[in-house]
Coordinates of C-alpha atoms in Angstrom, one line a residue:
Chain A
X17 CA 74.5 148.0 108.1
X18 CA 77.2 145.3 108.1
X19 CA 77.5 143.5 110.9
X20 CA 81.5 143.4 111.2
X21 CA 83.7 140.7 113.2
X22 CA 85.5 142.9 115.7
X23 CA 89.5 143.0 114.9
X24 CA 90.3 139.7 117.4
X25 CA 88.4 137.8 114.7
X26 CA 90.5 139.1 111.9
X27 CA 94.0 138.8 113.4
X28 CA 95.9 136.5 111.1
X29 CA 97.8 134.6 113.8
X30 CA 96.3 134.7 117.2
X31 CA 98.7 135.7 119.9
X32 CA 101.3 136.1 116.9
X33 CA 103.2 132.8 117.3
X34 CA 103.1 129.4 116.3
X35 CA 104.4 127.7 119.1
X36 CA 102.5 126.0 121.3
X37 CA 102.4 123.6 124.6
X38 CA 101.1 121.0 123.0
X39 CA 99.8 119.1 120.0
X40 CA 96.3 119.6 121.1
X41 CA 96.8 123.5 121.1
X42 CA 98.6 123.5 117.9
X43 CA 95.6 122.0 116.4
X44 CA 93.5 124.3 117.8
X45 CA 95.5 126.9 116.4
X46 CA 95.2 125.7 112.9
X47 CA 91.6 125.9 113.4
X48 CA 91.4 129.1 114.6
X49 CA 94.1 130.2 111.9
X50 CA 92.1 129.0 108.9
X51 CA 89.2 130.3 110.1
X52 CA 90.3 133.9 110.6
X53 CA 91.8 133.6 107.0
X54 CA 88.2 133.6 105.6
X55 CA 87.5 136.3 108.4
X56 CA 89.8 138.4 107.1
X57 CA 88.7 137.8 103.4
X58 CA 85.0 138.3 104.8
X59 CA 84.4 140.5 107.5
X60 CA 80.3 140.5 107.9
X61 CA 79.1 138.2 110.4
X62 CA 75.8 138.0 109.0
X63 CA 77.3 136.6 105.5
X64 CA 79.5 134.1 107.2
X65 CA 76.3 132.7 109.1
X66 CA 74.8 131.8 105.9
X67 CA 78.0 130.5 104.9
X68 CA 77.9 128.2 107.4
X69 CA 74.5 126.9 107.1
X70 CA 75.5 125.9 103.4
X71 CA 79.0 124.2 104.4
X72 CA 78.6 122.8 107.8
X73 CA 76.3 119.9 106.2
X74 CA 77.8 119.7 103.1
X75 CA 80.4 116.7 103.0
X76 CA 82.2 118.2 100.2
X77 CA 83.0 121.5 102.4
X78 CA 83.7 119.8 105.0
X79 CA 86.2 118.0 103.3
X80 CA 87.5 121.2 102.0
X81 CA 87.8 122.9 105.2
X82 CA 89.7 119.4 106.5
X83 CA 92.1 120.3 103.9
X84 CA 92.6 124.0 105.2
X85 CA 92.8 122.8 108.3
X86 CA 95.5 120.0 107.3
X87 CA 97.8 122.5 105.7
X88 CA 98.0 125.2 108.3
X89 CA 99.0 121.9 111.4
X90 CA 101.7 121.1 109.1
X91 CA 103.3 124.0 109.0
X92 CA 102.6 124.9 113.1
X93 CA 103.8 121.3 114.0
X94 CA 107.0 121.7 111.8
X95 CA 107.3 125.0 114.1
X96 CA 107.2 123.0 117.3
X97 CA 109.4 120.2 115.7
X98 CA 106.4 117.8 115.8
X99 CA 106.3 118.3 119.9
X100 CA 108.8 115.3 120.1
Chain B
X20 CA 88.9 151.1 78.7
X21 CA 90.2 148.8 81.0
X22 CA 91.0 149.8 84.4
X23 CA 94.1 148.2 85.3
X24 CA 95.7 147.9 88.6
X25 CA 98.9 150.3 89.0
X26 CA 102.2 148.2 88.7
X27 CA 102.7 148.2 93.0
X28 CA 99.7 145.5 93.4
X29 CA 101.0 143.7 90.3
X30 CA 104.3 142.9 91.7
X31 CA 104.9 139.2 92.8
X32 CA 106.5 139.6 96.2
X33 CA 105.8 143.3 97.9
X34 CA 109.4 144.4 98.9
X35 CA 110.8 141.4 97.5
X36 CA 111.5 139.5 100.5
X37 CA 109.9 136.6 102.3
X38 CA 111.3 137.7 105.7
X39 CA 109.5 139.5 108.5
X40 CA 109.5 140.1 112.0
X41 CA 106.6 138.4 113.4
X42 CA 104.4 135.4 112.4
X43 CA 101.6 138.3 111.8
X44 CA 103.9 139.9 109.5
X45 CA 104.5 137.1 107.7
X46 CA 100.7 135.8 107.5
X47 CA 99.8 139.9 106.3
X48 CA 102.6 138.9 103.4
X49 CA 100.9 135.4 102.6
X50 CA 97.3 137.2 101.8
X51 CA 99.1 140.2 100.1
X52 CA 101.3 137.2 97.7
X53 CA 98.1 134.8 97.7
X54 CA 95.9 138.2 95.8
X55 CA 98.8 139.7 93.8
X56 CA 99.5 136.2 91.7
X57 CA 95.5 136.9 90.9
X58 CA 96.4 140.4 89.8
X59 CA 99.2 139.2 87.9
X60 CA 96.9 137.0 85.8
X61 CA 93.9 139.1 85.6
X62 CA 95.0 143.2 86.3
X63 CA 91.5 144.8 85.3
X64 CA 90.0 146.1 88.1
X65 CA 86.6 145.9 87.2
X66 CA 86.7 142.0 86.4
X67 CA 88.5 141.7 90.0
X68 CA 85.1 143.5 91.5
X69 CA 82.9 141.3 89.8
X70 CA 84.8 138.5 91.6
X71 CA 85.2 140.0 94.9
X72 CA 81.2 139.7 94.4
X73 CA 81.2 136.4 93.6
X74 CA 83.9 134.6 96.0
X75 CA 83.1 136.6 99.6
X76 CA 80.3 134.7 100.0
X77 CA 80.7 131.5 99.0
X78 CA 81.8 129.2 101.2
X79 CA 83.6 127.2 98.4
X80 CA 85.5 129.8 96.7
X81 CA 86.7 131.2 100.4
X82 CA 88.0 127.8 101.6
X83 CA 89.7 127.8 98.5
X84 CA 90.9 131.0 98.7
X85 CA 92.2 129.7 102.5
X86 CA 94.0 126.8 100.8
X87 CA 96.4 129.0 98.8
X88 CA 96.7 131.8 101.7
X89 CA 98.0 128.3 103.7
X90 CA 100.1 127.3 101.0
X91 CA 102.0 130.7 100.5
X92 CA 102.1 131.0 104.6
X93 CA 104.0 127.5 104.7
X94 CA 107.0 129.0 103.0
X95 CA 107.3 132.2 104.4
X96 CA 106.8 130.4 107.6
X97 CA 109.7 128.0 106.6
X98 CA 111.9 131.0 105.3
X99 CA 111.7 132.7 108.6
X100 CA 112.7 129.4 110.9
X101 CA 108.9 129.9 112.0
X102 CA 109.8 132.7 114.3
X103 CA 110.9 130.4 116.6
Chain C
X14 CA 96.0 124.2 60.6
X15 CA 97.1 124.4 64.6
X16 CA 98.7 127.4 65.3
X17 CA 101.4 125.9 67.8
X18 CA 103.6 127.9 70.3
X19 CA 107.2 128.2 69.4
X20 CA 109.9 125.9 71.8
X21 CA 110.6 128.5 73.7
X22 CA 107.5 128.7 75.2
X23 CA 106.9 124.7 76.0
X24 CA 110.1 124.2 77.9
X25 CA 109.6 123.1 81.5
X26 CA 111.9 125.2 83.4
X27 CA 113.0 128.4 81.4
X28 CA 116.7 128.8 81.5
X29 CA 116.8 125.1 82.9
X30 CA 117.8 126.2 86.9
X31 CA 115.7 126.6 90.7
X32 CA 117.9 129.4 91.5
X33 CA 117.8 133.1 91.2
X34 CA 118.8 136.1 92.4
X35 CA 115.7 137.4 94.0
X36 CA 112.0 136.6 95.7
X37 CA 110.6 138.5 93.4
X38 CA 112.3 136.7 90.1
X39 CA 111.8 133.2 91.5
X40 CA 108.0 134.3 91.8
X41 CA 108.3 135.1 88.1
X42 CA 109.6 131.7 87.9
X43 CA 107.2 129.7 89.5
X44 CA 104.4 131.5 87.3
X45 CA 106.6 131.1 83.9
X46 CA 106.7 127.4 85.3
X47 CA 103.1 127.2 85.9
X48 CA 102.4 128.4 82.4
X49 CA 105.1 126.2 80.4
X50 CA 103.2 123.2 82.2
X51 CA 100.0 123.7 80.9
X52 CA 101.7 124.9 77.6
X53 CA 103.3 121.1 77.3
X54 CA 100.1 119.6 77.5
X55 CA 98.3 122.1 75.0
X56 CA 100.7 123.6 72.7
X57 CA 97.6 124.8 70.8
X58 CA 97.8 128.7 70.9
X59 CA 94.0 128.8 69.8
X60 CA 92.9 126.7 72.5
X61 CA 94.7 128.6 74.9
X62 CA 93.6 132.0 74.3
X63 CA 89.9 130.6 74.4
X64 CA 90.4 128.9 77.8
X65 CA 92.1 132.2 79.0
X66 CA 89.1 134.2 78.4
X67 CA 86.9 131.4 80.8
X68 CA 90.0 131.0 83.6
X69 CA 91.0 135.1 83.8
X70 CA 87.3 136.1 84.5
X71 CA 86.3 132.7 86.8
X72 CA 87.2 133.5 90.4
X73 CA 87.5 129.7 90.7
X74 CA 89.8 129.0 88.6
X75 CA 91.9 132.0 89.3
X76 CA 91.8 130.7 93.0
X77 CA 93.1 127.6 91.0
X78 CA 95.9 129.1 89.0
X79 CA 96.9 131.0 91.8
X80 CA 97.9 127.1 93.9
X81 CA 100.0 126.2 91.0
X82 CA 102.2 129.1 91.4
X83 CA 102.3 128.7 95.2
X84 CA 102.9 125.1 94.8
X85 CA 105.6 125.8 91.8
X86 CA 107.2 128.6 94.4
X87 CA 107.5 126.1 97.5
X88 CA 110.0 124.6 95.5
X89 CA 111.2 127.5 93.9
X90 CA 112.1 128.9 97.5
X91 CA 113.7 125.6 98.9
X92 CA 115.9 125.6 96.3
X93 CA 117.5 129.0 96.8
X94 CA 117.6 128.5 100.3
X95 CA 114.6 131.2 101.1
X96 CA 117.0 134.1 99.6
X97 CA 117.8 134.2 103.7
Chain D
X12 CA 88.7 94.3 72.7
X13 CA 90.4 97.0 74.7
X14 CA 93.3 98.6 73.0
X15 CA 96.2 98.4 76.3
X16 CA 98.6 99.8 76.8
X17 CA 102.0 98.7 76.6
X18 CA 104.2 98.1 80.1
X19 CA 106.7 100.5 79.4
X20 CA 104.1 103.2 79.2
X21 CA 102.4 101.9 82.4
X22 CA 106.0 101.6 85.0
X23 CA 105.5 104.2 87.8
X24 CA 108.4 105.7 88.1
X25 CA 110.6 105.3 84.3
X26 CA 114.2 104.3 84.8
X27 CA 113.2 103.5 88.8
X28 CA 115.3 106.5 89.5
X29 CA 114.4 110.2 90.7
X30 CA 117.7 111.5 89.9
X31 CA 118.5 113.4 86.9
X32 CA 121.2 115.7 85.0
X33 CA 119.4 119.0 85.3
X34 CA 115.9 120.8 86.3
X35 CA 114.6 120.5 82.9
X36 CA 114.6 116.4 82.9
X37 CA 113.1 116.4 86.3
X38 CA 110.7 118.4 85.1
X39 CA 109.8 115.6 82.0
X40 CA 110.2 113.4 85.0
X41 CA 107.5 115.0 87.0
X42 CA 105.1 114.6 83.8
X43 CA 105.9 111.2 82.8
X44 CA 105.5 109.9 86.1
X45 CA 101.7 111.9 86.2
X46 CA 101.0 110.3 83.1
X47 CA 102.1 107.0 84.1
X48 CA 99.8 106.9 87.2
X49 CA 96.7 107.9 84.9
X50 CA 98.1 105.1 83.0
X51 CA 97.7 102.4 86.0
X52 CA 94.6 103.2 86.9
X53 CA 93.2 103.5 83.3
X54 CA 95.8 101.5 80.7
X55 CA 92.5 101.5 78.4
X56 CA 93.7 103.6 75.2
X57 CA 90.7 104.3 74.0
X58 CA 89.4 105.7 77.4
X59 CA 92.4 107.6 77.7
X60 CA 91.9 109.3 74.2
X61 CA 88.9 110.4 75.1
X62 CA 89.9 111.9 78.1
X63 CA 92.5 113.7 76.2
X64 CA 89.6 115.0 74.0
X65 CA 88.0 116.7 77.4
X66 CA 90.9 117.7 79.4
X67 CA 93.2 119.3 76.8
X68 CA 90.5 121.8 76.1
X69 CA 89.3 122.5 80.1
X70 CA 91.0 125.4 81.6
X71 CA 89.9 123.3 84.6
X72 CA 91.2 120.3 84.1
X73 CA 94.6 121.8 82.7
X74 CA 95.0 123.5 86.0
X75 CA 94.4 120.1 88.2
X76 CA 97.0 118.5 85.9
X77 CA 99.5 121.2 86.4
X78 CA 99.0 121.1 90.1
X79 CA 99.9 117.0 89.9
X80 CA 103.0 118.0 88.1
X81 CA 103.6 120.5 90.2
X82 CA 103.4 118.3 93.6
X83 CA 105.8 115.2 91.6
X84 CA 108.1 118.3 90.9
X85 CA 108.7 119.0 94.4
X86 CA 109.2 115.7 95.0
X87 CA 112.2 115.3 92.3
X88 CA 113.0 118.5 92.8
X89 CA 113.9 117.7 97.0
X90 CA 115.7 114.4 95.8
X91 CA 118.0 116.6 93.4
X92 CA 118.8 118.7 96.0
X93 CA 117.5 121.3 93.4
X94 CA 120.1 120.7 91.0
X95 CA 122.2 123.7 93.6
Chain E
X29 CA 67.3 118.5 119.6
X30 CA 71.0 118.0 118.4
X31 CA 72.5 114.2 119.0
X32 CA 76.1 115.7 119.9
X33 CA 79.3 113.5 119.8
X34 CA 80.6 113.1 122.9
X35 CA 83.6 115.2 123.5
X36 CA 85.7 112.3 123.3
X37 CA 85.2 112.6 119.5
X38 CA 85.6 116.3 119.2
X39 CA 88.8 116.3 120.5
X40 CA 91.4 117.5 117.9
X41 CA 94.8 115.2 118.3
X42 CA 93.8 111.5 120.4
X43 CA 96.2 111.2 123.2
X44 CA 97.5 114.9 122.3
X45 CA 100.8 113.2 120.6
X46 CA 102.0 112.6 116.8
X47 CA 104.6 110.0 118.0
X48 CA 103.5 106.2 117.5
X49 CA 104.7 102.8 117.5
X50 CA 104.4 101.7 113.9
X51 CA 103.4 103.1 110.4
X52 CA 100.0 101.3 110.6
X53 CA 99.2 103.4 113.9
X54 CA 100.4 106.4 112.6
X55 CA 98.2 105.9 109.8
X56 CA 95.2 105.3 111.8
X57 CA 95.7 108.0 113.7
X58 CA 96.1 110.5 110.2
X59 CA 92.6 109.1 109.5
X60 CA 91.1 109.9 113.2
X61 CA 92.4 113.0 113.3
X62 CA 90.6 114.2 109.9
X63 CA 88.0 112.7 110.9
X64 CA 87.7 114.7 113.9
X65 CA 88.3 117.9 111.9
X66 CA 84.9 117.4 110.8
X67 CA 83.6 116.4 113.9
X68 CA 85.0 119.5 115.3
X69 CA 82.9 122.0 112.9
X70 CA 80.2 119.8 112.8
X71 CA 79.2 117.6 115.8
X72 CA 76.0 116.5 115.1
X73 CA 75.9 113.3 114.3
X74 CA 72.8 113.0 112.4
X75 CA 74.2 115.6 109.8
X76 CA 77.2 113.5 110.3
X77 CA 75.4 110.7 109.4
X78 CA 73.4 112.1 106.5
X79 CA 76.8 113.3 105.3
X80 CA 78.3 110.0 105.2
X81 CA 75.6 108.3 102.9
X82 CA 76.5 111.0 100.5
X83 CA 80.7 110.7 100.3
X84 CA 80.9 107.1 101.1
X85 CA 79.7 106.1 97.6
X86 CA 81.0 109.1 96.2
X87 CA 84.2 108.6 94.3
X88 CA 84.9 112.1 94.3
X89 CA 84.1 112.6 97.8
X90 CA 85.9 109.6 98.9
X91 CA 88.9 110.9 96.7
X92 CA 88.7 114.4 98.4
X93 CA 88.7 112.6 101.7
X94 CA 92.0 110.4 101.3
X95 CA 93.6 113.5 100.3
X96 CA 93.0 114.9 103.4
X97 CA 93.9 112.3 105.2
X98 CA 97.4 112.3 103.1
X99 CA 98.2 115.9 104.1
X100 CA 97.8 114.6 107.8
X101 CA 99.4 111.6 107.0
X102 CA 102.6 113.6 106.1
X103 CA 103.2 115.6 109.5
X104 CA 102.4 112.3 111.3
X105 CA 105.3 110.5 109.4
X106 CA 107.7 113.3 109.6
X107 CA 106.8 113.8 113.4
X108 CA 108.3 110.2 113.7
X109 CA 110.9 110.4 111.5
X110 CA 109.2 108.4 108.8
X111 CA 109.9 105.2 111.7
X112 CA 112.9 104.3 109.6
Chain F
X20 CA 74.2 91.4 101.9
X21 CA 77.3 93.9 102.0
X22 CA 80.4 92.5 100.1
X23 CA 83.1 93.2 102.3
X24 CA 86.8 93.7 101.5
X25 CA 88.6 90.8 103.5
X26 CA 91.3 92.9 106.0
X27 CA 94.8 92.4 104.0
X28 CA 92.8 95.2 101.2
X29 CA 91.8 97.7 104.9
X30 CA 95.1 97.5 106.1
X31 CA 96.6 101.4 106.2
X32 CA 100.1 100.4 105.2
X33 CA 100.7 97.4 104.1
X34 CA 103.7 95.5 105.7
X35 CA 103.5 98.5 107.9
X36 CA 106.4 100.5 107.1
X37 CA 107.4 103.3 104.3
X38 CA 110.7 101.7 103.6
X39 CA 111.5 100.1 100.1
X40 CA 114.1 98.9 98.0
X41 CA 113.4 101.2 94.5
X42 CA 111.3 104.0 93.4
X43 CA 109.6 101.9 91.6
X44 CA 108.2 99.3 94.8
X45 CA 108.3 102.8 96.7
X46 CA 105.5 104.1 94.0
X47 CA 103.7 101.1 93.6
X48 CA 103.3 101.6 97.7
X49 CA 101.8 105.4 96.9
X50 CA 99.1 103.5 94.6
X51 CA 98.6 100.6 97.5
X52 CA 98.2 103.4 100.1
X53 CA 96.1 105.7 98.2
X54 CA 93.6 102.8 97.4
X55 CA 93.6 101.4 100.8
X56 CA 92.7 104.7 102.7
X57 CA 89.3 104.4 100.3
X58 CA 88.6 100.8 101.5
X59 CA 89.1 102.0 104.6
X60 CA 86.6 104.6 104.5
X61 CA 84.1 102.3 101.8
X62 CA 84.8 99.0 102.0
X63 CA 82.1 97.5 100.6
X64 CA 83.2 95.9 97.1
X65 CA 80.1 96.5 95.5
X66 CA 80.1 100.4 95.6
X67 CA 83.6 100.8 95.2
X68 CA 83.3 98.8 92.0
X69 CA 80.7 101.2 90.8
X70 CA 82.6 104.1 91.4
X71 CA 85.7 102.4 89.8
X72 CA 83.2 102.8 86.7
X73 CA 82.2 106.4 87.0
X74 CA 86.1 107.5 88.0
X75 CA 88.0 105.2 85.9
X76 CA 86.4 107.1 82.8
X77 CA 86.8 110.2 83.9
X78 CA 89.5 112.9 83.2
X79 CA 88.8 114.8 86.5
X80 CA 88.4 111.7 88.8
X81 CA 91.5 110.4 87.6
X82 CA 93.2 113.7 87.9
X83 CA 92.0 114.2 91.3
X84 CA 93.4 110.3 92.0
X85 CA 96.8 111.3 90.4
X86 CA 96.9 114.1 93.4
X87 CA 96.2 112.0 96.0
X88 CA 99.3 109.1 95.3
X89 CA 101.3 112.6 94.6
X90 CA 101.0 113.4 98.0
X91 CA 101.2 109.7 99.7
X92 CA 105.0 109.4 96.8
X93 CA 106.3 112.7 98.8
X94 CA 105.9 111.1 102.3
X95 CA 107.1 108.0 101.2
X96 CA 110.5 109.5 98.8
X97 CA 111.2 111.5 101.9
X98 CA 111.1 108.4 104.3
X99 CA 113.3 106.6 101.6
X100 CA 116.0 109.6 101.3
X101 CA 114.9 109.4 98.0
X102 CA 116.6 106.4 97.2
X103 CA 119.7 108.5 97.0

């Protein structure tokens, strides 16, 4: 049987806003936004293990995720107006 | 025969808007965009399957798949003044 | 001999303007766009059709096709003010 | 000897303006100024013919080009105030 | 066991600000910031290390890489108003 | 022994700031940029020189280099107004 993420893990945007305190939290929540994107895409724990096995020493997914990463703080930090 | 996906997933933006209430709302509408510009280029639903198969477990094609989700989600979240 | 798309169909922006009158026909837009691009660079209608048969059943390059548009529709969108 | 070539075809940004009449030439703009930066990193002919050879056949590599146009676009596109 | 980076290194945005003094800082800090991406999904630094033989004389990795730091490199020089 | 790039070709941005005269000096910048986040990363002269060969020659590598000054020309038109 799958083993599914419970619905917290799939929510798109976590708490349902992009504003933050802080830059520190913003990136934070780009993390945890990009990473419920693939949740949401793929649900079963036990497939996204192995997934990160294969990408969490790979440079070149690393690099990729950077990039996920990078796109979703742009648009949060526009959201804050930079925290200026 | 083919079996191609009824005209509803094949349209470019569901309810032809990019405005929504919430940031949720509008990340739903980035992953629904993101997967109907697929189904606009390729509407068999078999081929899709095959895919699906493919892309939900590897790490590549899902970061990939993140990057556009993050692209679509920075102008819906620009549309709607980010919910601020 | 080549069998080479008619003008029409290598144009960069059809009907030469950003702005129109819905989300939905600006998404049409930006995938029109999209197309015409590639069309400029291989006007070759043979060519095409044989790439389309690789691209429409890849995941990957779907993925691929599908950040062109949402790259072509970021503008698209800025231009007619998010249809706010 | 190395067939090079000539300056005009190696400039970064022909006319040193991003300002044009209408959509359509910012959208030649957008390709040139592609081109032209393949050009200053490789102004080899030869090399570049070859390339041509690869890319223009590559569903691939078509796609990767379209996104470059598609990111100078947005570029020329913002600076034209999108021709409104 | 694991050689983890000190948290020091894990942190996502150095002195939790975008705002700096001068280009050059602001671009130094686009470049720690991806690089802490990375740390933050993968903080062992002997993977880390293994990783970096592998990009660092990788044109494509190191290609990949600058991208990133590009993207972050944007929202840094927005965030201070391009220091014009 | 390593052959190290002297620090003018490490700098982040040269003369440290985004402003220029024309779209021309403001492109050339992009290129200067682009190169120098590499050296930052690799800069030993001796394997940057081979991967000049591999990526010099190659349609994709050059493509993928095209993206990258892309990205580094939008911060840098934006900074400039566009040289409206």
């Amino acid at each position: 049987m799958a083993n599914i993420l419970p619905n917290s893990e799939r929510v798109g945007i976590p708490n349902n806003s992009l504003l933050t305190e802080t830059p520190e939290e913003g990136r934070q929540l780009a993390m945890m936004i990009a990473r419920h994107t693939i949740h949401q895409i793929q649900p079963d724990l036990d497939v996204l293990k192995e997934g990160r096995k294969e990408y969490a020493t790979s440079p070149h997914l690393l690099t990729e995720a950077a990039k996920v990463v990078a796109l979703e703080f742009q648009t949060i930090a526009a959201a804050n107006n930079y925290w200026r």
